[in-house]
Amino acid sequence: MAGNIFGNIFRVATFGESHGAAIGCVIEGVPPNIILSEKDIQADLDRRKPGQSEVTTPRQEGDVVEILSGVFEGRTTGTPLALLIRNKDQHSADYNDIKDVFRPGHADYTYTRKYGIRDHRGGGRSSGRETAARVAAGAVARKVLAFEGIRIVAYTLAVGDVRAEEIDLDAIDQNIMRAPDLLKAQAMIALVQEAKQQGDSLGGIVEAVVLGCPAGLGDPVFDKLEAKIAHAVMSIGAVRGIEFGAGFAAAKMRGSENNDIPVVENDKVKNRHNYAGGIVGGIANGDTIRFRVAVKPTSSIAKQQLAIATDLSSRHIEISGRHDPCICPRIVPVVEAMTAIVLADAYLIQKTIH
Amino acid sequence: MAGNIFGNIFRVATFGESHGAAIGCVIEGVPPNIILSEKDIQADLDRRKPGQSEVTTPRQEGDVVEILSGVFEGRTTGTPLALLIRNKDQHSADYNDIKDVFRPGHADYTYTRKYGIRDHRGGGRSSGRETAARVAAGAVARKVLAFEGIRIVAYTLAVGDVRAEEIDLDAIDQNIMRAPDLLKAQAMIALVQEAKQQGDSLGGIVEAVVLGCPAGLGDPVFDKLEAKIAHAVMSIGAVRGIEFGAGFAAAKMRGSENNDIPVVENDKVKNRHNYAGGIVGGIANGDTIRFRVAVKPTSSIAKQQLAIATDLSSRHIEISGRHDPCICPRIVPVVEAMTAIVLADAYLIQKTIH
Amino acid sequence: MAGNIFGNIFRVATFGESHGAAIGCVIEGVPPNIILSEKDIQADLDRRKPGQSEVTTPRQEGDVVEILSGVFEGRTTGTPLALLIRNKDQHSADYNDIKDVFRPGHADYTYTRKYGIRDHRGGGRSSGRETAARVAAGAVARKVLAFEGIRIVAYTLAVGDVRAEEIDLDAIDQNIMRAPDLLKAQAMIALVQEAKQQGDSLGGIVEAVVLGCPAGLGDPVFDKLEAKIAHAVMSIGAVRGIEFGAGFAAAKMRGSENNDIPVVENDKVKNRHNYAGGIVGGIANGDTIRFRVAVKPTSSIAKQQLAIATDLSSRHIEISGRHDPCICPRIVPVVEAMTAIVLADAYLIQKTIH
Amino acid sequence: MAGNIFGNIFRVATFGESHGAAIGCVIEGVPPNIILSEKDIQADLDRRKPGQSEVTTPRQEGDVVEILSGVFEGRTTGTPLALLIRNKDQHSADYNDIKDVFRPGHADYTYTRKYGIRDHRGGGRSSGRETAARVAAGAVARKVLAFEGIRIVAYTLAVGDVRAEEIDLDAIDQNIMRAPDLLKAQAMIALVQEAKQQGDSLGGIVEAVVLGCPAGLGDPVFDKLEAKIAHAVMSIGAVRGIEFGAGFAAAKMRGSENNDIPVVENDKVKNRHNYAGGIVGGIANGDTIRFRVAVKPTSSIAKQQLAIATDLSSRHIEISGRHDPCICPRIVPVVEAMTAIVLADAYLIQKTIH
């Protein structure tokens, strides 16, 4: 209701501000008897954390997770998992300058209008830092899905004008952009570094695929699988759009083309072009689920900008602090996490039917 | 959970199959003392109903709504509204041919895989007919919002390659495409008629704007306003993508451009380009909310297609029945309805804060 | 949220006022492929309906149910069931006298304070008539449970000072009080008729047992099975209390007595006295679930009473209309229905764990 | 759904096992700008914690709460509060003996049947220790309610056969039984000490009153205020029954008596006997809300008992460890907390109506 709890059966409640004591989450609905340790979660957190490379922020947050409950002798017990990540390396003083200013592109103004109070340090609850709790929850969701052979992979498809031409999933972890095309990754890196030097930032497109999703997951009408994934992924701070399968290109197609051609392989129905993106009528059809996400350029930039102060006067500001020139590589694990949470939930819901 | 209930406070439960006895909805959370009659709802239903023009299906469904509860002496009482629309003009026999076939582009295969049973007549629950219940609920949401001066307008921005160049909201109801550009509307109509003659269908783009939305609506983290709108709108059958403000174009922008330039007008903060689409950090900023929706071409086409039968053998089929060559004009009121439901809910949630 | 939707997976939304067009419900989460017809539901409705005997109201409401959706060729499809019961035999004029009076024991005053508007005809939404929708939903829940061998039986344990001494489940349908003791039933009937002649009414105690409930149903902490049953049953209009197993008598026991003595029978753990009422730690232990419900005397009585008018002046009133001198026999199927809804939900939730 | 999240707008997610790293909760929906510090919460926790007197367990748990998020410069921000209580003074070794035994009266058997795995140390999630998280959340709810002048007071009405005759709210904190009658408190203490010496335990009755609750709180049909309070309070481990106002005594009343006599005082409607317990038709009528709760005797007793081992063989056990001979004084703050959570939620829901 108030925005911090997500999911139906696999249900995640997150908390925490950028410069508060800690961030974390409580997850209920995790099936019992799953082998789980802090290492499983830490691996995903490390992919999201700042300070990984020259294309991300140099902040060193650490992001060490502690499991507070729900695991006994290395296995989940069916009771809620609480995951805690203490905040560290906070330069709260960096934010004193912006106490009385609404930063361009940030939620400073809207939080003030909504709540009548704002924790200005690092954006408070609106900081991208809250996504660490999502990634932690997503790591647990992935464990549930892995057991069913469902795998989720996201990658940086494009940055600015540079777009991957090849989709090689093995390439993703071999370059700091998390692009599926090693050659184009180099061009992306060059572009990001150029923007960084100019005190600017860049947007991009992240694509995700879900492999091994059984037909039948997802629900009719309001909780179509693409609707729930859209909800989950559009709730990530910098995301401005999402499209499934052919997406916006379908708007220019004819029905005879977009309907695709079904092919039976090993008693499974596949589709020649997979224009539907693996979901028809809101329900997975057994094909690869595929969607793309528009990521806006990071709002925090060093360049001087015109802003509005809390008294609504105009003011020029330069954002100090350490920020990501392009958030795509770090959004990749967040997109995977949110997708995993939706699919784990859909998987558990489907168990109630059969 | 099972997909038929939407919203938190303003909560809508819909029911009904294409060729069953009736469709309809129950709405709870409607504030008391709002003047409401069947006429208010019928007006919106008439905009969605089939048989309106040569660019839509010639089916004559009628779609007469009856308010069963929740209104006393012309005013809402705070108790649930039940809205009933009896089904009529059903040619169930039209569908006997497809009893054993999974129609291309339709949810026949996925429903079978999910439930192990399928009402094949007109697609059953997966039929676009269920959107009549959404439109009815949306009409009630609009009454709630109108009281606050919030207005939602959607229109056909593009069909195939033809895109509106002018956005004139007054033009929308003056052409059967519901386009905001009377000149381009003619080109769209020509294009649709050509596709229809070929037994084919066309996709398009629907754009929506929310005027008069106060700053502060929407929630942080998982229930960002764009996330809830995306959920709502992506749950409409033919929608394949959604983008807010600059949308996918933001992926090619720099932060210094995308952050936009704030302008104070009458003590309200506006933005020069409104690239954010009226929502920052998940919360409305008081500017116009703007998003675009990719609509796929109608799946039911007269042209012969290759399909899979229920025994997984291949088969050629021609879909008989009466179908929309382009669904955009009829999706317009559905997009408005779903947006209204989300905003009415956000408005009521915001009342709990102050 | 607004009180008209109940359950998590097996979820029921009800609507309708006493003197409106209709009452009914939408149920989602019903598993597919269950054989279901209107007859199944009508049988339970007939046990609740008015006009059954001299100990209930002589109103003849009929209560004929129509299934509007969710059933195809005699089987549930997994999509929502909508159940409609048209209102009939309404003597709305009977209520003109009480338009400006808050009837003693009724919700007239509280609805007015809550909503600022009140449908005074027959109590509107606060009428016991809304329980017909619960009974209809409960009939569907019972079908789900019957498949698992779970059976729910309620009965009138006591009326005024007369309490059943024998618990013979076969006797329940052989007497109009629905008591499990034919001898005591006669004494109950005599007592009720005496109260009726005096223009008065009587309270009583309804007991319910759940037979065949497998161990494991129910959840920890907030959604303990007894907590959910208490929620469900305490939401029935005339209910003033509930106790499980030993109940209030446990308050006078010592731990060594209340802990009960476990007995293994056919590899199942039972308990000598079943003081826990079949639920420990919120989870069914496989023993018979047993609880008792305090039912207040019907508020509508013919006797002259002192009431408050809408202008807060005092006034004497005599309630005309046709009312139940003792509601226990008609609450029996409602208690069964609400228990069935909770158990069907718990059963489906438990499927997500294994 | 899985039982660890409670409430609609004021929504609490708890976590933690008796002998895990920590227990705690996340609360969303707390209105912004409420002055709140750890001291406010600690005061309530100290009333619940073990080791307070000779009638409670001698365990010294400390229960020091840390606010991890949601408070900035001493005020709530509208974002979720996370409250953390580290576990201490755990004698896990005390529980080695019961690893292979299902303790009488405890949830050991039912958790095993539900989840297929059990954290046997101190009962794991089923331990009464989880109520510390409820009390912490309740303290926040009380702050919200205090602002509206709503006050909740619970007390030990009876222990075994000893029942308070006087209800003096000022007496409650002057005796270790938390009884409202200082004289009877002495008799209760004597009774508890006698049971303790015998290695046994005692049950009792806790009564709660809500003072200053405005008319209008609560909802119709399924979410009647008494239904939600019953859900909340029956979810506390040792509670076996609940009754409102006249409660089970109403079962023996006539309508003419139970309907009560309305009295207008200062433009407010009160009732001579308040048999309805302050709630009519599920909605508060502005009178004092009053209910009683049956508390079973503590299950952990030193006396030798017959138990079932995990292999279903019979075994005699003596529970070591330090346990409460009568849980009533420590349940008092838990009943207050759960009631506060329900009322805070009802208060926020009511804001959506006007």
Short mmCIF file of C-alpha atoms in Angstrom, two decimals, chain C residues 18-19 50-51 53 55-62 88-95 103 106 122 127 129 196 298 300-302 318-327 330:
data_model
loop_
_atom_site.label_atom_id
_atom_site.label_comp_id
_atom_site.label_asym_id
_atom_site.label_seq_id
_atom_site.Cartn_x
_atom_site.Cartn_y
_atom_site.Cartn_z
CA SER C 18 -31.00 -5.67 1.82
CA HIS C 19 -33.39 -3.69 -0.39
CA PRO C 50 -35.79 -17.00 5.82
CA GLY C 51 -39.19 -18.58 6.11
CA SER C 53 -39.96 -22.65 10.21
CA VAL C 55 -38.56 -20.24 14.89
CA THR C 56 -37.32 -18.08 12.01
CA THR C 57 -38.67 -15.04 10.20
CA PRO C 58 -41.70 -15.66 7.96
CA ARG C 59 -40.14 -13.57 5.15
CA GLN C 60 -39.98 -15.52 1.89
CA GLU C 61 -36.88 -14.34 0.10
CA GLY C 62 -36.33 -17.13 -2.34
CA LYS C 88 -37.37 -10.10 -3.84
CA ASP C 89 -40.23 -9.84 -1.35
CA GLN C 90 -38.98 -6.50 -0.10
CA HIS C 91 -41.35 -4.54 2.04
CA SER C 92 -39.35 -1.34 1.88
CA ALA C 93 -42.34 0.62 3.14
CA ASP C 94 -41.95 -1.26 6.44
CA TYR C 95 -38.87 0.85 6.99
CA ARG C 103 -32.77 1.35 15.78
CA HIS C 106 -28.55 -2.03 14.82
CA GLY C 122 -33.77 -3.01 6.01
CA SER C 127 -28.47 -6.26 7.06
CA ARG C 129 -29.10 -10.45 4.27
CA LYS C 196 -41.60 -14.58 20.14
CA THR C 298 -31.79 -10.56 17.41
CA SER C 300 -35.19 -6.38 15.77
CA ILE C 301 -37.96 -7.00 18.28
CA ALA C 302 -41.64 -6.06 18.33
CA GLU C 318 -41.76 -0.63 17.85
CA ILE C 319 -40.00 -2.44 15.03
CA SER C 320 -42.52 -3.72 12.51
CA GLY C 321 -41.50 -6.16 9.81
CA ARG C 322 -40.86 -9.87 10.09
CA HIS C 323 -37.87 -10.91 12.15
CA ASP C 324 -36.15 -13.95 13.64
CA PRO C 325 -36.93 -14.57 17.31
CA CYS C 326 -33.66 -16.52 17.48
CA ILE C 327 -31.08 -16.34 14.73
CA ARG C 330 -29.92 -19.54 10.41
#
